[in-house]
Coordinates of C-alpha atoms in Angstrom, one line a residue:
M1 CA 156.2 -191.3 177.5
Q2 CA 159.9 -190.6 177.1
A3 CA 162.3 -192.4 174.9
N4 CA 165.9 -192.0 175.8
P5 CA 168.1 -193.3 173.0
S6 CA 171.4 -193.4 174.8
V7 CA 171.6 -192.8 178.5
G8 CA 175.2 -193.2 179.5
A9 CA 175.4 -190.7 182.3
A10 CA 176.1 -191.6 186.0
H11 CA 175.2 -189.4 189.0
G12 CA 177.2 -189.3 192.2
L13 CA 179.7 -192.1 192.7
K14 CA 182.2 -193.2 190.1
A15 CA 181.5 -196.5 188.2
R16 CA 184.7 -198.0 189.8
D17 CA 183.0 -197.9 193.2
L18 CA 180.5 -200.5 192.0
P19 CA 181.0 -204.2 192.6
E20 CA 183.0 -205.6 189.7
I21 CA 180.5 -208.3 188.8
W22 CA 177.8 -205.6 188.4
S23 CA 180.0 -203.7 186.0
R24 CA 180.4 -206.9 183.9
R25 CA 176.8 -208.1 183.8
S26 CA 174.3 -205.3 184.5
M27 CA 172.9 -202.8 181.9
I28 CA 171.4 -200.5 184.6
R29 CA 172.8 -200.2 188.1
L30 CA 171.6 -198.3 191.2
E31 CA 174.1 -198.2 194.0
N32 CA 173.4 -196.7 197.5
I33 CA 170.7 -194.4 196.2
G34 CA 169.5 -191.7 198.5
K35 CA 166.5 -189.5 197.5
Q36 CA 164.2 -187.1 199.3
N37 CA 161.1 -185.4 197.9
G38 CA 160.3 -182.5 200.2
K39 CA 160.0 -184.0 203.7
Q40 CA 159.4 -187.5 202.4
I41 CA 162.5 -189.8 202.3
V42 CA 162.0 -192.0 199.3
F43 CA 165.3 -194.0 199.2
I44 CA 168.0 -194.7 201.8
E45 CA 171.2 -196.4 200.6
A46 CA 169.1 -198.5 198.1
S47 CA 170.8 -200.7 195.5
A48 CA 169.5 -202.9 192.6
A49 CA 170.5 -203.9 189.1
L50 CA 168.8 -204.7 185.8
Q51 CA 170.7 -207.3 183.7
K52 CA 170.4 -208.1 180.0
G53 CA 167.2 -210.1 179.2
E54 CA 165.7 -209.8 182.7
K55 CA 162.0 -209.1 183.1
V56 CA 161.5 -207.4 186.4
G57 CA 158.3 -206.3 188.2
L58 CA 158.6 -203.2 190.4
V59 CA 156.2 -203.3 193.3
G60 CA 155.5 -201.3 196.4
P61 CA 152.8 -199.2 198.1
N62 CA 151.3 -196.2 196.4
G63 CA 153.8 -193.3 196.9
A64 CA 156.7 -195.6 197.6
G65 CA 158.8 -194.1 194.8
K66 CA 158.2 -196.3 191.7
T67 CA 157.8 -193.4 189.3
T68 CA 160.8 -191.6 190.9
L69 CA 162.9 -194.7 190.3
F70 CA 161.9 -194.6 186.6
R71 CA 162.7 -190.9 186.3
M72 CA 166.1 -191.4 187.9
I73 CA 167.0 -194.2 185.4
T74 CA 166.0 -192.0 182.5
G75 CA 168.0 -189.0 183.9
Q76 CA 164.9 -186.9 184.4
E77 CA 165.7 -186.7 188.1
A78 CA 169.0 -187.3 189.9
P79 CA 169.5 -189.0 193.2
D80 CA 170.6 -186.9 196.2
E81 CA 173.3 -189.5 196.9
G82 CA 174.7 -192.6 195.2
L83 CA 174.9 -193.7 191.6
V84 CA 172.5 -194.4 188.8
A85 CA 174.5 -195.8 185.8
V86 CA 173.3 -197.0 182.4
D87 CA 175.8 -198.7 180.1
R88 CA 176.9 -196.6 177.2
G89 CA 174.9 -197.1 174.0
V90 CA 171.9 -198.8 175.8
T91 CA 168.6 -197.6 174.3
I92 CA 165.7 -197.0 176.8
G93 CA 162.0 -196.7 176.0
Y94 CA 160.0 -195.2 178.9
F95 CA 156.2 -195.4 178.9
S96 CA 154.5 -193.4 181.6
Q97 CA 150.9 -192.4 182.3
D98 CA 151.7 -188.8 181.2
V99 CA 151.5 -189.2 177.4
G100 CA 151.8 -185.5 176.5
D101 CA 150.0 -183.7 173.6
M102 CA 149.0 -185.6 170.5
S103 CA 147.1 -184.1 167.6
S104 CA 147.0 -183.2 163.8
R105 CA 148.4 -186.5 162.5
S106 CA 147.4 -190.2 162.4
A107 CA 148.0 -192.8 165.1
V108 CA 150.3 -194.6 162.7
S109 CA 152.4 -191.5 162.1
E110 CA 152.6 -190.8 165.9
V111 CA 153.8 -194.3 166.6
M112 CA 156.4 -194.3 163.8
D113 CA 157.7 -190.9 164.9
G114 CA 158.5 -192.2 168.3
A115 CA 160.2 -195.4 167.1
G116 CA 163.7 -194.4 168.1
P117 CA 166.7 -194.7 165.8
V118 CA 164.7 -196.1 162.8
S119 CA 162.6 -192.9 162.8
A120 CA 165.7 -190.7 162.7
V121 CA 167.2 -192.8 159.9
A122 CA 163.9 -192.6 157.9
T123 CA 163.9 -188.8 158.3
E124 CA 167.5 -188.6 157.0
L125 CA 166.7 -190.9 154.1
K126 CA 163.9 -188.6 153.0
E127 CA 166.1 -185.6 153.3
L128 CA 168.8 -187.3 151.1
E129 CA 166.1 -188.3 148.5
T130 CA 165.1 -184.7 148.3
A131 CA 168.7 -183.6 148.0
M132 CA 169.3 -186.0 145.1
A133 CA 166.5 -184.4 143.2
D134 CA 167.8 -180.9 143.8
P135 CA 169.7 -179.6 140.8
D136 CA 171.3 -176.9 142.9
R137 CA 173.2 -179.6 144.8
A138 CA 174.6 -181.4 141.7
D139 CA 178.2 -180.6 142.8
E140 CA 177.6 -182.6 146.1
M141 CA 175.9 -185.5 144.4
D142 CA 178.8 -188.0 144.9
E143 CA 178.8 -187.4 148.6
I144 CA 175.0 -187.4 148.8
I145 CA 174.8 -190.8 147.0
T146 CA 177.5 -192.3 149.1
R147 CA 175.7 -191.2 152.3
Y148 CA 172.4 -192.3 150.9
G149 CA 173.8 -195.8 150.4
E150 CA 175.1 -195.9 154.0
V151 CA 171.8 -194.6 155.4
Q152 CA 169.8 -197.0 153.2
G153 CA 171.9 -199.9 154.5
R154 CA 171.2 -198.8 158.1
F155 CA 167.5 -198.4 157.4
E156 CA 167.3 -202.0 155.9
E157 CA 169.3 -203.2 158.9
L158 CA 166.7 -201.7 161.2
D159 CA 163.9 -203.2 159.1
G160 CA 162.7 -199.7 158.3
Y161 CA 160.8 -200.6 155.1
A162 CA 158.5 -202.8 157.2
M163 CA 158.0 -200.1 159.8
D164 CA 154.6 -198.9 158.6
G165 CA 153.4 -202.5 158.5
R166 CA 154.8 -203.2 162.0
A167 CA 153.3 -200.0 163.4
R168 CA 149.9 -201.2 162.2
E169 CA 150.5 -204.7 163.5
V170 CA 151.2 -203.3 167.0
L171 CA 148.3 -200.9 166.9
A172 CA 146.0 -203.7 165.8
G173 CA 147.3 -205.8 168.7
L174 CA 146.3 -203.0 171.1
G175 CA 142.8 -202.9 169.7
F176 CA 142.9 -200.2 166.9
S177 CA 140.7 -200.6 163.8
Q178 CA 142.2 -199.5 160.5
E179 CA 140.0 -196.4 160.6
M180 CA 141.4 -195.4 164.0
M181 CA 144.9 -196.0 162.9
D182 CA 144.5 -193.5 160.0
G183 CA 142.3 -191.0 161.8
D184 CA 143.4 -187.9 163.7
V185 CA 145.1 -189.1 167.0
G186 CA 143.9 -185.8 168.6
A187 CA 140.3 -187.1 168.4
L188 CA 141.0 -190.2 170.5
S189 CA 140.2 -190.4 174.2
G190 CA 142.9 -190.4 176.9
G191 CA 142.8 -194.1 177.2
W192 CA 143.4 -194.7 173.4
K193 CA 146.2 -192.1 173.4
M194 CA 147.8 -194.1 176.1
R195 CA 147.8 -197.1 173.8
V196 CA 149.4 -195.0 171.0
A197 CA 152.2 -194.0 173.5
L198 CA 152.6 -197.6 174.4
A199 CA 152.8 -198.7 170.8
R200 CA 155.6 -196.2 170.2
I201 CA 157.8 -198.0 172.8
L202 CA 156.8 -201.5 171.5
L203 CA 157.7 -200.5 167.9
M204 CA 161.0 -199.0 169.0
R205 CA 162.1 -202.3 170.6
P206 CA 164.8 -200.7 172.7
D207 CA 167.4 -202.5 174.7
T208 CA 165.5 -201.7 177.8
M209 CA 161.8 -201.0 178.4
L210 CA 160.5 -199.1 181.4
L211 CA 156.8 -199.5 181.5
D212 CA 154.7 -197.7 184.2
E213 CA 151.3 -199.4 184.4
P214 CA 151.1 -200.6 180.7
S215 CA 148.1 -202.8 181.5
N216 CA 145.9 -199.7 182.4
H217 CA 143.1 -198.9 179.8
L218 CA 143.5 -202.2 177.9
D219 CA 140.7 -204.6 177.2
L220 CA 141.3 -208.3 177.8
E221 CA 142.2 -209.1 174.2
S222 CA 144.8 -206.3 174.0
L223 CA 146.1 -207.2 177.4
I224 CA 146.8 -210.8 176.3
W225 CA 148.3 -209.6 173.1
L226 CA 150.7 -207.3 175.0
E227 CA 151.5 -210.2 177.4
D228 CA 152.6 -212.4 174.4
F229 CA 154.6 -209.5 172.9
L230 CA 156.5 -208.9 176.1
K231 CA 157.2 -212.6 176.5
G232 CA 158.8 -212.6 173.1
Y233 CA 160.8 -209.4 173.7
D234 CA 164.5 -210.2 174.2
G235 CA 165.5 -206.9 175.9
A236 CA 165.5 -206.0 179.6
L237 CA 162.1 -205.0 181.1
L238 CA 161.3 -203.1 184.2
M239 CA 157.6 -202.6 184.8
T240 CA 154.8 -201.8 187.3
S241 CA 151.3 -203.3 187.0
H242 CA 148.2 -203.6 189.1
D243 CA 147.3 -206.8 187.2
R244 CA 148.7 -209.7 189.1
E245 CA 148.0 -212.3 186.3
F246 CA 149.8 -210.1 183.8
M247 CA 152.7 -209.6 186.1
N248 CA 152.9 -213.3 186.9
R249 CA 153.1 -214.4 183.3
I250 CA 155.9 -212.0 182.3
V251 CA 158.4 -211.3 185.1
N252 CA 161.1 -213.5 186.4
K253 CA 162.2 -211.2 189.2
I254 CA 160.6 -208.7 191.6
V255 CA 162.1 -205.6 193.0
E256 CA 160.2 -204.2 196.0
I257 CA 160.3 -200.6 197.2
D258 CA 159.4 -200.4 200.8
G259 CA 160.6 -198.0 203.5
G260 CA 163.3 -196.5 201.3
A261 CA 164.9 -199.8 200.6
L262 CA 165.1 -202.0 197.4
T263 CA 164.7 -205.7 198.0
T264 CA 165.1 -208.3 195.1
Y265 CA 163.2 -211.6 194.8
S266 CA 164.0 -214.1 192.1
G267 CA 160.7 -215.4 190.7
D268 CA 157.2 -214.1 189.6
Y269 CA 154.8 -212.1 191.7
E270 CA 153.2 -215.1 193.3
F271 CA 156.6 -216.4 194.4
Y272 CA 157.4 -212.9 195.8
Q273 CA 154.2 -212.9 197.9
Q274 CA 155.0 -216.3 199.3
Q275 CA 158.6 -215.4 200.1
R276 CA 157.7 -212.0 201.6
A277 CA 155.2 -213.7 203.9
L278 CA 157.7 -216.4 204.9
S279 CA 160.4 -213.8 205.5
E280 CA 158.0 -211.7 207.6
K281 CA 157.1 -214.8 209.6
Q282 CA 160.7 -215.7 210.2
Q283 CA 161.6 -212.1 211.1
Q284 CA 158.7 -211.9 213.6
A285 CA 159.8 -215.2 215.2
Q286 CA 163.4 -214.0 215.5
F287 CA 162.2 -210.7 216.9
E288 CA 160.0 -212.4 219.5
R289 CA 162.9 -214.8 220.5
Q290 CA 165.2 -211.9 221.0
Q291 CA 162.6 -209.9 222.9
A292 CA 162.1 -212.8 225.3
M293 CA 165.9 -213.1 225.8
L294 CA 166.2 -209.4 226.4
A295 CA 163.4 -209.4 228.9
K296 CA 165.1 -212.3 230.7
E297 CA 168.4 -210.5 230.8
I298 CA 166.9 -207.1 231.9
N299 CA 164.9 -208.9 234.6
F300 CA 168.2 -210.5 235.9
I301 CA 169.9 -207.1 235.9
E302 CA 167.0 -205.4 237.7
R303 CA 166.9 -208.1 240.3
F304 CA 170.6 -208.3 241.2
K305 CA 172.0 -204.9 240.3
A306 CA 171.9 -203.9 244.0
R307 CA 173.8 -207.0 245.2
A308 CA 177.5 -206.8 245.5
S309 CA 177.8 -210.6 245.2
H310 CA 176.3 -210.4 241.6
A311 CA 178.1 -207.2 240.5
A312 CA 180.4 -208.9 238.0
Q313 CA 177.6 -210.9 236.5
V314 CA 175.3 -207.8 236.2
Q315 CA 178.1 -205.8 234.6
S316 CA 178.8 -208.7 232.1
R317 CA 175.2 -208.9 231.1
V318 CA 174.9 -205.1 230.7
K319 CA 177.9 -205.1 228.3
K320 CA 176.4 -208.1 226.5
L321 CA 173.1 -206.2 225.9
E322 CA 175.0 -203.1 224.6
K323 CA 176.7 -205.2 221.9
I324 CA 173.6 -207.1 220.7
D325 CA 172.3 -206.2 217.2
R326 CA 168.6 -205.6 217.7
V327 CA 166.2 -207.4 215.4
E328 CA 163.5 -205.1 214.1
P329 CA 159.9 -206.4 213.8
P330 CA 158.8 -206.8 210.2
K331 CA 157.2 -203.8 208.5
R332 CA 153.5 -204.3 208.5
R333 CA 151.6 -203.3 205.4
Q334 CA 148.5 -201.4 206.5
T335 CA 145.5 -203.5 205.7
V336 CA 142.0 -202.9 207.1
Q337 CA 139.4 -205.6 207.1
F338 CA 135.8 -204.4 207.0
E339 CA 132.8 -206.4 207.8
F340 CA 130.1 -205.5 205.2
Q341 CA 126.5 -205.7 206.1
P342 CA 124.5 -208.6 204.5
A343 CA 122.5 -207.7 201.4
P344 CA 118.7 -208.0 201.7
R345 CA 117.4 -211.2 200.1
S346 CA 115.8 -210.7 196.6
G347 CA 113.3 -212.8 194.7
E348 CA 114.4 -215.6 192.4
D349 CA 114.0 -213.5 189.2
V350 CA 116.4 -210.6 189.3
V351 CA 116.2 -209.2 185.8
T352 CA 114.6 -210.5 182.6
L353 CA 115.3 -209.2 179.1
K354 CA 112.9 -210.3 176.3
N355 CA 113.3 -209.7 172.6
V356 CA 115.5 -206.6 173.2
H357 CA 116.7 -204.6 170.2
K358 CA 119.2 -201.8 170.5
R359 CA 120.9 -199.7 167.8
Y360 CA 123.3 -196.8 167.7
G361 CA 122.8 -195.1 164.4
S362 CA 123.1 -197.6 161.6
R363 CA 124.9 -200.1 163.9
S364 CA 122.9 -202.9 165.5
I365 CA 124.1 -203.9 169.0
Y366 CA 121.3 -206.3 170.0
D367 CA 118.7 -207.8 167.7
G368 CA 116.2 -209.8 169.7
L369 CA 118.2 -210.5 172.9
D370 CA 116.7 -212.8 175.5
F371 CA 118.6 -213.0 178.8
Q372 CA 117.7 -213.7 182.4
V373 CA 119.6 -213.4 185.7
R374 CA 118.5 -215.3 188.7
R375 CA 119.3 -214.9 192.4
K376 CA 122.9 -215.5 193.5
E377 CA 124.1 -215.9 189.9
R378 CA 127.4 -214.0 189.2
W379 CA 127.5 -213.3 185.4
C380 CA 130.7 -211.9 183.9
V381 CA 130.0 -210.4 180.4
M382 CA 132.7 -210.9 177.8
G383 CA 133.2 -209.6 174.3
I384 CA 135.6 -207.5 172.1
N385 CA 135.4 -203.7 172.1
G386 CA 132.1 -202.7 170.6
A387 CA 130.4 -206.0 171.3
G388 CA 127.8 -204.3 173.6
K389 CA 129.1 -205.2 177.1
S390 CA 128.6 -201.7 178.6
T391 CA 125.3 -201.3 176.6
L392 CA 123.9 -204.5 178.3
L393 CA 124.7 -203.1 181.7
K394 CA 123.1 -199.8 180.9
L395 CA 120.0 -201.6 179.6
V396 CA 119.8 -203.7 182.8
T397 CA 120.2 -200.6 185.1
G398 CA 117.8 -198.4 183.1
A399 CA 120.7 -196.0 182.1
T400 CA 119.5 -196.5 178.5
E401 CA 116.3 -197.8 177.0
P402 CA 115.9 -200.6 174.5
D403 CA 114.6 -199.6 171.0
D404 CA 112.2 -202.5 171.3
G405 CA 111.5 -205.4 173.7
T406 CA 111.4 -205.3 177.5
V407 CA 113.8 -205.1 180.5
A408 CA 112.1 -206.0 183.8
L409 CA 113.7 -206.0 187.2
G410 CA 112.3 -208.2 190.0
G411 CA 110.0 -206.5 192.5
T412 CA 112.4 -206.8 195.5
I413 CA 115.5 -205.7 193.7
K414 CA 117.8 -203.1 195.3
L415 CA 120.2 -202.1 192.5
G416 CA 123.8 -200.9 192.8
Y417 CA 125.5 -199.7 189.6
F418 CA 129.2 -198.9 189.3
A419 CA 130.0 -197.1 186.1
Q420 CA 132.9 -194.9 185.1
H421 CA 130.7 -191.9 184.9
A422 CA 129.6 -192.5 188.5
M423 CA 132.9 -190.9 189.6
E424 CA 132.0 -187.6 187.8
V425 CA 129.0 -187.0 190.1
L426 CA 131.1 -186.8 193.3
D427 CA 130.9 -183.3 195.0
G428 CA 134.3 -181.8 194.2
D429 CA 134.2 -179.5 197.3
A430 CA 133.4 -182.3 199.8
T431 CA 136.2 -184.2 201.5
V432 CA 136.3 -188.0 201.3
F433 CA 134.9 -188.2 204.8
Q434 CA 132.2 -185.6 204.2
S435 CA 131.2 -187.6 201.1
L436 CA 130.7 -190.7 203.2
E437 CA 128.9 -188.8 205.9
D438 CA 126.5 -187.2 203.4
S439 CA 125.7 -190.7 202.1
F440 CA 125.3 -192.3 205.5
P441 CA 124.3 -189.6 208.0
Q442 CA 123.2 -192.1 210.7
A443 CA 126.5 -194.0 210.7
G444 CA 129.1 -193.6 213.4
Q445 CA 132.4 -191.8 212.7
G446 CA 134.4 -194.9 213.7
S447 CA 132.5 -197.1 211.3
L448 CA 133.0 -194.6 208.4
R449 CA 136.7 -194.3 209.2
A450 CA 137.0 -198.0 209.1
L451 CA 135.2 -198.1 205.8
A452 CA 137.5 -195.3 204.4
G453 CA 140.6 -197.2 205.6
C454 CA 139.4 -200.4 204.0
F455 CA 139.3 -198.6 200.7
G456 CA 142.8 -197.1 201.1
F457 CA 141.9 -193.7 202.7
S458 CA 143.9 -193.6 206.0
G459 CA 145.1 -190.7 208.1
D460 CA 144.9 -187.3 206.4
D461 CA 143.6 -188.9 203.2
V462 CA 140.1 -188.7 204.4
E463 CA 140.4 -184.9 204.4
K464 CA 141.3 -184.8 200.7
R465 CA 138.7 -182.9 198.6
C466 CA 137.1 -185.1 195.9
R467 CA 138.2 -182.7 193.1
V468 CA 141.9 -183.6 193.8
L469 CA 141.4 -187.4 193.9
S470 CA 143.0 -189.5 191.3
G471 CA 140.9 -191.8 189.1
G472 CA 141.7 -194.8 191.3
E473 CA 140.9 -192.9 194.5
K474 CA 137.5 -191.8 193.1
A475 CA 136.8 -195.4 192.0
R476 CA 137.6 -196.6 195.6
L477 CA 135.3 -193.9 197.1
V478 CA 132.4 -194.7 194.9
M479 CA 132.8 -198.5 195.6
A480 CA 133.0 -197.8 199.3
K481 CA 129.7 -195.9 199.2
M482 CA 128.1 -198.7 197.2
L483 CA 129.1 -201.5 199.5
Y484 CA 128.6 -199.9 202.9
D485 CA 124.9 -200.5 202.6
P486 CA 125.0 -203.2 200.0
P487 CA 122.3 -203.7 197.3
N488 CA 121.1 -207.2 196.5
F489 CA 122.0 -206.8 192.8
L490 CA 125.4 -205.4 191.9
V491 CA 126.1 -204.2 188.3
L492 CA 129.8 -203.4 187.9
D493 CA 131.4 -201.9 184.7
E494 CA 135.2 -202.4 185.0
P495 CA 135.3 -202.0 188.8
T496 CA 139.0 -202.7 189.0
N497 CA 140.3 -200.0 186.7
H498 CA 143.0 -197.9 188.5
L499 CA 142.8 -200.1 191.7
D500 CA 146.1 -201.4 193.0
I501 CA 146.7 -205.1 193.7
A502 CA 146.0 -204.8 197.5
T503 CA 142.7 -203.0 197.0
K504 CA 141.7 -205.5 194.3
E505 CA 142.4 -208.3 196.8
M506 CA 140.3 -206.6 199.4
L507 CA 137.5 -206.1 197.0
I508 CA 137.6 -209.7 195.8
S509 CA 137.6 -210.8 199.5
A510 CA 134.5 -208.6 200.2
L511 CA 132.6 -209.7 197.1
S512 CA 133.4 -213.4 197.7
Q513 CA 131.3 -213.1 200.9
Y514 CA 128.5 -211.1 199.2
E515 CA 125.2 -213.0 199.2
G516 CA 123.5 -211.1 196.4
T517 CA 123.6 -211.3 192.6
M518 CA 126.2 -209.8 190.3
L519 CA 126.5 -208.8 186.6
F520 CA 129.8 -207.4 185.7
V521 CA 132.4 -206.5 183.1
S522 CA 136.2 -206.8 183.9
H523 CA 139.5 -207.3 182.1
D524 CA 141.2 -208.6 185.2
R525 CA 141.5 -212.4 184.9
H526 CA 142.1 -212.9 188.7
F527 CA 138.8 -210.9 189.4
L528 CA 136.9 -212.9 186.7
A529 CA 138.1 -216.3 188.0
A530 CA 137.5 -215.5 191.7
L531 CA 134.0 -214.1 191.4
S532 CA 132.0 -215.4 188.4
N533 CA 129.8 -218.5 188.3
R534 CA 128.3 -217.8 184.8
V535 CA 129.7 -216.3 181.6
L536 CA 127.8 -214.4 178.9
E537 CA 129.8 -214.2 175.8
L538 CA 128.9 -211.6 173.1
T539 CA 130.2 -212.4 169.6
P540 CA 129.3 -211.3 166.1
E541 CA 127.7 -214.7 165.6
G542 CA 125.4 -214.3 168.6
V543 CA 125.2 -214.5 172.4
H544 CA 126.4 -217.6 174.2
A545 CA 125.8 -218.5 177.9
Y546 CA 128.2 -220.8 179.8
G547 CA 127.4 -222.5 183.1
G548 CA 130.4 -222.3 185.5
G549 CA 132.7 -219.4 185.9
Y550 CA 135.5 -217.9 183.9
T551 CA 138.0 -220.7 184.7
E552 CA 135.5 -223.3 183.3
Y553 CA 134.9 -221.0 180.3
V554 CA 138.6 -220.9 179.5
A555 CA 138.9 -224.7 179.8
R556 CA 135.9 -225.3 177.5
T557 CA 136.7 -222.7 174.8
G558 CA 140.5 -223.0 174.9
Q559 CA 140.8 -219.2 174.9
E560 CA 140.9 -216.5 177.6
A561 CA 138.8 -214.0 175.7
P562 CA 136.3 -214.2 172.8
G563 CA 138.4 -212.0 170.4
L564 CA 141.3 -214.5 170.5
R565 CA 139.4 -217.3 168.7
S566 CA 140.4 -218.1 165.2

């Protein structure tokens, strides 16, 4: 996370080279940007603008240059060509996945320290209070008191006296308990430290927020709280997210990075998808019409070029072809469809839990739970942090034992369990392709390469060693291995974490055709709505089962998550 309090520098071109209307209306301007990282060309004469109050989603394939764009806006990197200009005095808060070191103080202190100008004013206020109590500085007292009044006024203007309360409010919205807020931030996991870094930016309320995947690591309640916060934020916002529902509800403009260019679409993510598809269809039709015309002209030239009687016509058509602006075919996003094998049929009773008790120390998670899953049911499990969602999945899969009661799988059940720790057991020395070959030694190379491509490993990616894979890449590899020879009972704990939108869509498409039974936890509302036909809600008051999927659950309860109920 980087907070840039006043980025006014421009790189390359002079501001006067910009269109006048941009200079009047835009807070951040990119004009004819060129950027190359090593041999990879990231941007070619790319232009875009972020205007006051706009909420913009930044989209593009992995590696297209989204993070590079953020870093250029904050001045951490400079373009090779062109201009990046930020209006003087504009404050920028930048949240990235690299949160840096945090330790030795509370989460509240960490958040307040990163709160931009108000934090600096608070520091000066404390220094002046110390100075006023210092007898050795009595001769400076008039100046100190005058300055103290000025700083105190600025602090009140920035609502500084409420900062501690507001920091706690933001942390609570992101899922922190009071104990976690006041505890050592260094003891938190990486995911919770991400939330602290995000809270810094939200508390700062800068003129512009740059948020790189803010929806990662958030449970559904925190995600919806953040959604509401950003809807009410009156500054400019530029963000990336792999959660299409989150993006749809916040942004009013999309900037797409593709092939070194920046293309702007007015509307939400769904509108962008529709417009992009329409644009591709129109461009393809235009390309095909021109190709047909070119073929006809070339055919005429080839037929009559040797005839003196047609020389003038041939020459005229040759010149005509030389002057034609060629229409390029639309850029095709690489998508690989994979036909998964059908799961073997199971018996009607998939898993039965009777009078299950489970405690962790003094804390009771389940006290006499009865629950049954039957064939072809697709249960999504919902509940706030600590409600016992992952514990239920571990009980069902045998990863943990109940303290009392029974958990019984049906006799013909072939179980597949996706958990976050499953990624830790990948052989770090094996390549992606070797890992697939080791799991399926009888499979053909073509079939395994198609499987790898379907889950985002194309070209040289299959030669990457597992130890260098990102969290998302590891998740995709584990999911690929699970679904190639599908079980008839899938238990999935947050399967969409780290997956980009395209991979999620592919996974939803594959699981929609899946004939087996599912029990899963997810914070992705699109995934929940597309795949569930039952909801199990875990609340402090007890366990509630709902017939119908997530969409019906929302309609019946009036809330998108259990923790949002009053």
